[in-house]
Amino acid sequence: MDFLNYAFMQRALLAAVLVGVTAPAIGIYLVQRRQALMGDGIGHVAMTGVGLGFLLSASPVWMATAVSVLGAVLMELIRWYGRTRGDIALAMLFYGGMAGGVMFINMAPTGSNANLTTYLFGSLSTVSRSDVLAICLLAAFVVVVTVGLRRQLFAVSHDEEFARVTGLPVRALNLLTAVTAAVTVTVAMRVVGLLLVSALMVVPVAAAQQLTRSFAATFAIAVAIGVTVTVSGTITSFYQDVPPGATIVLLTIAAFVALAALATPVARRRARAGGPPGDPAECVIPAARGAGEEINA
């Protein structure tokens, strides 16, 4: 436990715990919406915000938050109105974000590609006190949204038409999901990195779905996996001097493989017990309760 004697490790571990909670918390809705790579796209856009932060001598975290939220809103607008040209517009948005980040950070007096690398792949030693404060505030927003509006967000993610019929503000909730995903990307970029954060949003959810079908259980297990791998990866990075982002993602994939290996006997026991048929990887609203009751409860 000697790593706790270092102030930078204390900050890194706190950030890692918050990332482990927030990334799977929003990731479960993205997986249900079949938008698993949305975090990756937002990460590309956030690079422009990091570059602008260095260029304007502002906080890269807050600047990346503002730019990624704007990018997330544009992504939702493209999804609503883009039709056949939507994929081209998204590609330009993603690649433009990457190019803008590289350009701005090289134009900054104190910027360099080395600075950008710490945001792309994560870095333990560069998590400052101001970064921790920003991460705590942003993580609180993500938790409030993903937990407080879990029934509404899940209903929209599961079936937009059904949610619309029940009177839920579908477009507003879709936009809120996109904005929350953007905030999560900036929460995670100091520990995991912008290019790897999408894996932490998706893989723990996919791993949890190997063992359970209910939304609540999947949510809890995914968050538990997220916290475990981020803390373990951060500690491993300290002792082995390896990149924290890559270590965390590899541990996450290892957890998925391990749970996938356990899923087969679990599925066989369910079959012998006469459990309900269906895809065990899908979160479903329990059939024992009415749909309207579940959403509004």
mmCIF file with all atom_site columns, C-alpha atoms in Angstrom, residues 34-156:
data_model
loop_
_atom_site.group_PDB
_atom_site.id
_atom_site.type_symbol
_atom_site.label_atom_id
_atom_site.label_alt_id
_atom_site.label_comp_id
_atom_site.label_asym_id
_atom_site.label_entity_id
_atom_site.label_seq_id
_atom_site.pdbx_PDB_ins_code
_atom_site.Cartn_x
_atom_site.Cartn_y
_atom_site.Cartn_z
_atom_site.occupancy
_atom_site.B_iso_or_equiv
_atom_site.pdbx_formal_charge
_atom_site.auth_seq_id
_atom_site.auth_comp_id
_atom_site.auth_asym_id
_atom_site.auth_atom_id
_atom_site.pdbx_PDB_model_num
ATOM 1   C CA . ARG A 1 34  ? -26.687 -0.022 -30.288 1.00 0.00 ? 34  ARG A CA 1
ATOM 2   C CA . GLN A 1 35  ? -24.429 3.032  -30.219 1.00 0.00 ? 35  GLN A CA 1
ATOM 3   C CA . ALA A 1 36  ? -21.455 1.301  -28.662 1.00 0.00 ? 36  ALA A CA 1
ATOM 4   C CA . LEU A 1 37  ? -18.920 3.377  -30.602 1.00 0.00 ? 37  LEU A CA 1
ATOM 5   C CA . MET A 1 38  ? -20.456 6.732  -29.737 1.00 0.00 ? 38  MET A CA 1
ATOM 6   C CA . GLY A 1 39  ? -17.874 7.295  -27.001 1.00 0.00 ? 39  GLY A CA 1
ATOM 7   C CA . ASP A 1 40  ? -15.089 6.743  -29.495 1.00 0.00 ? 40  ASP A CA 1
ATOM 8   C CA . GLY A 1 41  ? -16.528 9.405  -31.798 1.00 0.00 ? 41  GLY A CA 1
ATOM 9   C CA . ILE A 1 42  ? -16.936 11.883 -28.938 1.00 0.00 ? 42  ILE A CA 1
ATOM 10  C CA . GLY A 1 43  ? -13.354 11.183 -27.903 1.00 0.00 ? 43  GLY A CA 1
ATOM 11  C CA . HIS A 1 44  ? -12.164 12.258 -31.339 1.00 0.00 ? 44  HIS A CA 1
ATOM 12  C CA . VAL A 1 45  ? -14.140 15.494 -31.097 1.00 0.00 ? 45  VAL A CA 1
ATOM 13  C CA . ALA A 1 46  ? -12.876 16.179 -27.554 1.00 0.00 ? 46  ALA A CA 1
ATOM 14  C CA . MET A 1 47  ? -9.324  16.331 -28.915 1.00 0.00 ? 47  MET A CA 1
ATOM 15  C CA . THR A 1 48  ? -10.173 19.730 -30.383 1.00 0.00 ? 48  THR A CA 1
ATOM 16  C CA . GLY A 1 49  ? -11.224 20.902 -26.926 1.00 0.00 ? 49  GLY A CA 1
ATOM 17  C CA . VAL A 1 50  ? -7.926  19.738 -25.426 1.00 0.00 ? 50  VAL A CA 1
ATOM 18  C CA . GLY A 1 51  ? -6.003  21.606 -28.126 1.00 0.00 ? 51  GLY A CA 1
ATOM 19  C CA . LEU A 1 52  ? -8.068  24.753 -27.587 1.00 0.00 ? 52  LEU A CA 1
ATOM 20  C CA . GLY A 1 53  ? -7.410  24.536 -23.860 1.00 0.00 ? 53  GLY A CA 1
ATOM 21  C CA . PHE A 1 54  ? -3.660  24.705 -24.458 1.00 0.00 ? 54  PHE A CA 1
ATOM 22  C CA . LEU A 1 55  ? -4.009  27.400 -27.123 1.00 0.00 ? 55  LEU A CA 1
ATOM 23  C CA . LEU A 1 56  ? -6.188  29.660 -24.966 1.00 0.00 ? 56  LEU A CA 1
ATOM 24  C CA . SER A 1 57  ? -4.377  28.847 -21.695 1.00 0.00 ? 57  SER A CA 1
ATOM 25  C CA . ALA A 1 58  ? -7.616  27.452 -20.296 1.00 0.00 ? 58  ALA A CA 1
ATOM 26  C CA . SER A 1 59  ? -8.375  24.171 -18.530 1.00 0.00 ? 59  SER A CA 1
ATOM 27  C CA . PRO A 1 60  ? -8.158  21.370 -21.111 1.00 0.00 ? 60  PRO A CA 1
ATOM 28  C CA . VAL A 1 61  ? -10.708 19.339 -19.121 1.00 0.00 ? 61  VAL A CA 1
ATOM 29  C CA . TRP A 1 62  ? -13.375 22.051 -19.118 1.00 0.00 ? 62  TRP A CA 1
ATOM 30  C CA . MET A 1 63  ? -12.638 23.063 -22.709 1.00 0.00 ? 63  MET A CA 1
ATOM 31  C CA . ALA A 1 64  ? -12.849 19.421 -23.814 1.00 0.00 ? 64  ALA A CA 1
ATOM 32  C CA . THR A 1 65  ? -16.155 19.132 -21.949 1.00 0.00 ? 65  THR A CA 1
ATOM 33  C CA . ALA A 1 66  ? -17.620 22.119 -23.796 1.00 0.00 ? 66  ALA A CA 1
ATOM 34  C CA . VAL A 1 67  ? -16.432 20.945 -27.219 1.00 0.00 ? 67  VAL A CA 1
ATOM 35  C CA . SER A 1 68  ? -17.452 17.310 -26.696 1.00 0.00 ? 68  SER A CA 1
ATOM 36  C CA . VAL A 1 69  ? -20.934 18.348 -25.501 1.00 0.00 ? 69  VAL A CA 1
ATOM 37  C CA . LEU A 1 70  ? -21.298 20.475 -28.644 1.00 0.00 ? 70  LEU A CA 1
ATOM 38  C CA . GLY A 1 71  ? -20.085 17.519 -30.709 1.00 0.00 ? 71  GLY A CA 1
ATOM 39  C CA . ALA A 1 72  ? -22.562 15.178 -29.016 1.00 0.00 ? 72  ALA A CA 1
ATOM 40  C CA . VAL A 1 73  ? -25.432 17.565 -29.783 1.00 0.00 ? 73  VAL A CA 1
ATOM 41  C CA . LEU A 1 74  ? -24.334 17.742 -33.431 1.00 0.00 ? 74  LEU A CA 1
ATOM 42  C CA . MET A 1 75  ? -24.169 13.940 -33.558 1.00 0.00 ? 75  MET A CA 1
ATOM 43  C CA . GLU A 1 76  ? -27.756 13.699 -32.326 1.00 0.00 ? 76  GLU A CA 1
ATOM 44  C CA . LEU A 1 77  ? -28.917 16.308 -34.842 1.00 0.00 ? 77  LEU A CA 1
ATOM 45  C CA . ILE A 1 78  ? -27.178 14.402 -37.616 1.00 0.00 ? 78  ILE A CA 1
ATOM 46  C CA . ARG A 1 79  ? -28.831 11.198 -36.430 1.00 0.00 ? 79  ARG A CA 1
ATOM 47  C CA . TRP A 1 80  ? -32.259 12.881 -36.523 1.00 0.00 ? 80  TRP A CA 1
ATOM 48  C CA . TYR A 1 81  ? -31.938 14.735 -39.824 1.00 0.00 ? 81  TYR A CA 1
ATOM 49  C CA . GLY A 1 82  ? -28.907 13.282 -41.596 1.00 0.00 ? 82  GLY A CA 1
ATOM 50  C CA . ARG A 1 83  ? -30.652 10.433 -43.403 1.00 0.00 ? 83  ARG A CA 1
ATOM 51  C CA . THR A 1 84  ? -28.430 8.937  -46.124 1.00 0.00 ? 84  THR A CA 1
ATOM 52  C CA . ARG A 1 85  ? -25.665 11.556 -45.737 1.00 0.00 ? 85  ARG A CA 1
ATOM 53  C CA . GLY A 1 86  ? -25.451 11.162 -41.985 1.00 0.00 ? 86  GLY A CA 1
ATOM 54  C CA . ASP A 1 87  ? -22.489 8.787  -41.976 1.00 0.00 ? 87  ASP A CA 1
ATOM 55  C CA . ILE A 1 88  ? -20.427 11.178 -44.117 1.00 0.00 ? 88  ILE A CA 1
ATOM 56  C CA . ALA A 1 89  ? -21.211 14.103 -41.813 1.00 0.00 ? 89  ALA A CA 1
ATOM 57  C CA . LEU A 1 90  ? -20.251 12.055 -38.750 1.00 0.00 ? 90  LEU A CA 1
ATOM 58  C CA . ALA A 1 91  ? -16.974 10.999 -40.369 1.00 0.00 ? 91  ALA A CA 1
ATOM 59  C CA . MET A 1 92  ? -16.098 14.631 -41.084 1.00 0.00 ? 92  MET A CA 1
ATOM 60  C CA . LEU A 1 93  ? -16.980 15.567 -37.503 1.00 0.00 ? 93  LEU A CA 1
ATOM 61  C CA . PHE A 1 94  ? -14.800 12.817 -36.020 1.00 0.00 ? 94  PHE A CA 1
ATOM 62  C CA . TYR A 1 95  ? -11.768 13.332 -38.244 1.00 0.00 ? 95  TYR A CA 1
ATOM 63  C CA . GLY A 1 96  ? -12.112 17.111 -38.042 1.00 0.00 ? 96  GLY A CA 1
ATOM 64  C CA . GLY A 1 97  ? -12.014 16.817 -34.271 1.00 0.00 ? 97  GLY A CA 1
ATOM 65  C CA . MET A 1 98  ? -8.777  14.841 -34.396 1.00 0.00 ? 98  MET A CA 1
ATOM 66  C CA . ALA A 1 99  ? -7.168  17.218 -36.879 1.00 0.00 ? 99  ALA A CA 1
ATOM 67  C CA . GLY A 1 100 ? -8.290  20.274 -34.916 1.00 0.00 ? 100 GLY A CA 1
ATOM 68  C CA . GLY A 1 101 ? -6.786  18.904 -31.717 1.00 0.00 ? 101 GLY A CA 1
ATOM 69  C CA . VAL A 1 102 ? -3.395  18.266 -33.315 1.00 0.00 ? 102 VAL A CA 1
ATOM 70  C CA . MET A 1 103 ? -3.408  21.670 -35.050 1.00 0.00 ? 103 MET A CA 1
ATOM 71  C CA . PHE A 1 104 ? -4.410  23.730 -31.993 1.00 0.00 ? 104 PHE A CA 1
ATOM 72  C CA . ILE A 1 105 ? -2.014  22.061 -29.591 1.00 0.00 ? 105 ILE A CA 1
ATOM 73  C CA . ASN A 1 106 ? 0.903   22.624 -31.955 1.00 0.00 ? 106 ASN A CA 1
ATOM 74  C CA . MET A 1 107 ? -0.099  26.281 -32.326 1.00 0.00 ? 107 MET A CA 1
ATOM 75  C CA . ALA A 1 108 ? -0.115  26.732 -28.534 1.00 0.00 ? 108 ALA A CA 1
ATOM 76  C CA . PRO A 1 109 ? 3.066   28.282 -27.034 1.00 0.00 ? 109 PRO A CA 1
ATOM 77  C CA . THR A 1 110 ? 3.298   25.575 -24.357 1.00 0.00 ? 110 THR A CA 1
ATOM 78  C CA . GLY A 1 111 ? 1.737   22.752 -26.345 1.00 0.00 ? 111 GLY A CA 1
ATOM 79  C CA . SER A 1 112 ? 3.344   19.728 -27.958 1.00 0.00 ? 112 SER A CA 1
ATOM 80  C CA . ASN A 1 113 ? 2.404   16.296 -29.219 1.00 0.00 ? 113 ASN A CA 1
ATOM 81  C CA . ALA A 1 114 ? 3.671   14.921 -25.897 1.00 0.00 ? 114 ALA A CA 1
ATOM 82  C CA . ASN A 1 115 ? 0.978   16.940 -24.100 1.00 0.00 ? 115 ASN A CA 1
ATOM 83  C CA . LEU A 1 116 ? -1.665  15.534 -26.420 1.00 0.00 ? 116 LEU A CA 1
ATOM 84  C CA . THR A 1 117 ? -0.476  11.967 -25.873 1.00 0.00 ? 117 THR A CA 1
ATOM 85  C CA . THR A 1 118 ? -1.252  12.151 -22.141 1.00 0.00 ? 118 THR A CA 1
ATOM 86  C CA . TYR A 1 119 ? -4.880  12.940 -23.015 1.00 0.00 ? 119 TYR A CA 1
ATOM 87  C CA . LEU A 1 120 ? -5.094  10.339 -25.778 1.00 0.00 ? 120 LEU A CA 1
ATOM 88  C CA . PHE A 1 121 ? -3.891  7.393  -23.693 1.00 0.00 ? 121 PHE A CA 1
ATOM 89  C CA . GLY A 1 122 ? -4.078  8.570  -20.083 1.00 0.00 ? 122 GLY A CA 1
ATOM 90  C CA . SER A 1 123 ? -1.354  9.445  -17.579 1.00 0.00 ? 123 SER A CA 1
ATOM 91  C CA . LEU A 1 124 ? -1.150  8.956  -13.819 1.00 0.00 ? 124 LEU A CA 1
ATOM 92  C CA . SER A 1 125 ? 1.396   11.660 -12.954 1.00 0.00 ? 125 SER A CA 1
ATOM 93  C CA . THR A 1 126 ? -0.457  14.464 -14.754 1.00 0.00 ? 126 THR A CA 1
ATOM 94  C CA . VAL A 1 127 ? -3.751  14.280 -12.812 1.00 0.00 ? 127 VAL A CA 1
ATOM 95  C CA . SER A 1 128 ? -3.721  17.613 -10.952 1.00 0.00 ? 128 SER A CA 1
ATOM 96  C CA . ARG A 1 129 ? -5.873  18.912 -8.104  1.00 0.00 ? 129 ARG A CA 1
ATOM 97  C CA . SER A 1 130 ? -7.898  21.020 -10.533 1.00 0.00 ? 130 SER A CA 1
ATOM 98  C CA . ASP A 1 131 ? -8.413  17.944 -12.723 1.00 0.00 ? 131 ASP A CA 1
ATOM 99  C CA . VAL A 1 132 ? -9.714  15.978 -9.732  1.00 0.00 ? 132 VAL A CA 1
ATOM 100 C CA . LEU A 1 133 ? -12.145 18.772 -8.843  1.00 0.00 ? 133 LEU A CA 1
ATOM 101 C CA . ALA A 1 134 ? -13.423 18.931 -12.433 1.00 0.00 ? 134 ALA A CA 1
ATOM 102 C CA . ILE A 1 135 ? -13.715 15.135 -12.617 1.00 0.00 ? 135 ILE A CA 1
ATOM 103 C CA . CYS A 1 136 ? -15.670 15.016 -9.328  1.00 0.00 ? 136 CYS A CA 1
ATOM 104 C CA . LEU A 1 137 ? -18.166 17.640 -10.506 1.00 0.00 ? 137 LEU A CA 1
ATOM 105 C CA . LEU A 1 138 ? -18.627 16.040 -13.921 1.00 0.00 ? 138 LEU A CA 1
ATOM 106 C CA . ALA A 1 139 ? -18.920 12.546 -12.425 1.00 0.00 ? 139 ALA A CA 1
ATOM 107 C CA . ALA A 1 140 ? -21.628 13.766 -10.041 1.00 0.00 ? 140 ALA A CA 1
ATOM 108 C CA . PHE A 1 141 ? -23.625 15.015 -13.024 1.00 0.00 ? 141 PHE A CA 1
ATOM 109 C CA . VAL A 1 142 ? -23.272 11.652 -14.795 1.00 0.00 ? 142 VAL A CA 1
ATOM 110 C CA . VAL A 1 143 ? -24.351 9.667  -11.724 1.00 0.00 ? 143 VAL A CA 1
ATOM 111 C CA . VAL A 1 144 ? -27.366 11.894 -11.082 1.00 0.00 ? 144 VAL A CA 1
ATOM 112 C CA . VAL A 1 145 ? -28.550 11.511 -14.679 1.00 0.00 ? 145 VAL A CA 1
ATOM 113 C CA . THR A 1 146 ? -27.864 7.799  -15.158 1.00 0.00 ? 146 THR A CA 1
ATOM 114 C CA . VAL A 1 147 ? -29.295 6.745  -11.791 1.00 0.00 ? 147 VAL A CA 1
ATOM 115 C CA . GLY A 1 148 ? -31.998 9.354  -11.261 1.00 0.00 ? 148 GLY A CA 1
ATOM 116 C CA . LEU A 1 149 ? -33.480 8.967  -14.750 1.00 0.00 ? 149 LEU A CA 1
ATOM 117 C CA . ARG A 1 150 ? -32.632 5.294  -15.216 1.00 0.00 ? 150 ARG A CA 1
ATOM 118 C CA . ARG A 1 151 ? -36.202 4.158  -15.969 1.00 0.00 ? 151 ARG A CA 1
ATOM 119 C CA . GLN A 1 152 ? -36.860 6.895  -18.507 1.00 0.00 ? 152 GLN A CA 1
ATOM 120 C CA . LEU A 1 153 ? -33.471 6.531  -20.188 1.00 0.00 ? 153 LEU A CA 1
ATOM 121 C CA . PHE A 1 154 ? -33.820 2.764  -20.393 1.00 0.00 ? 154 PHE A CA 1
ATOM 122 C CA . ALA A 1 155 ? -37.325 3.003  -21.829 1.00 0.00 ? 155 ALA A CA 1
ATOM 123 C CA . VAL A 1 156 ? -36.103 5.321  -24.593 1.00 0.00 ? 156 VAL A CA 1
#
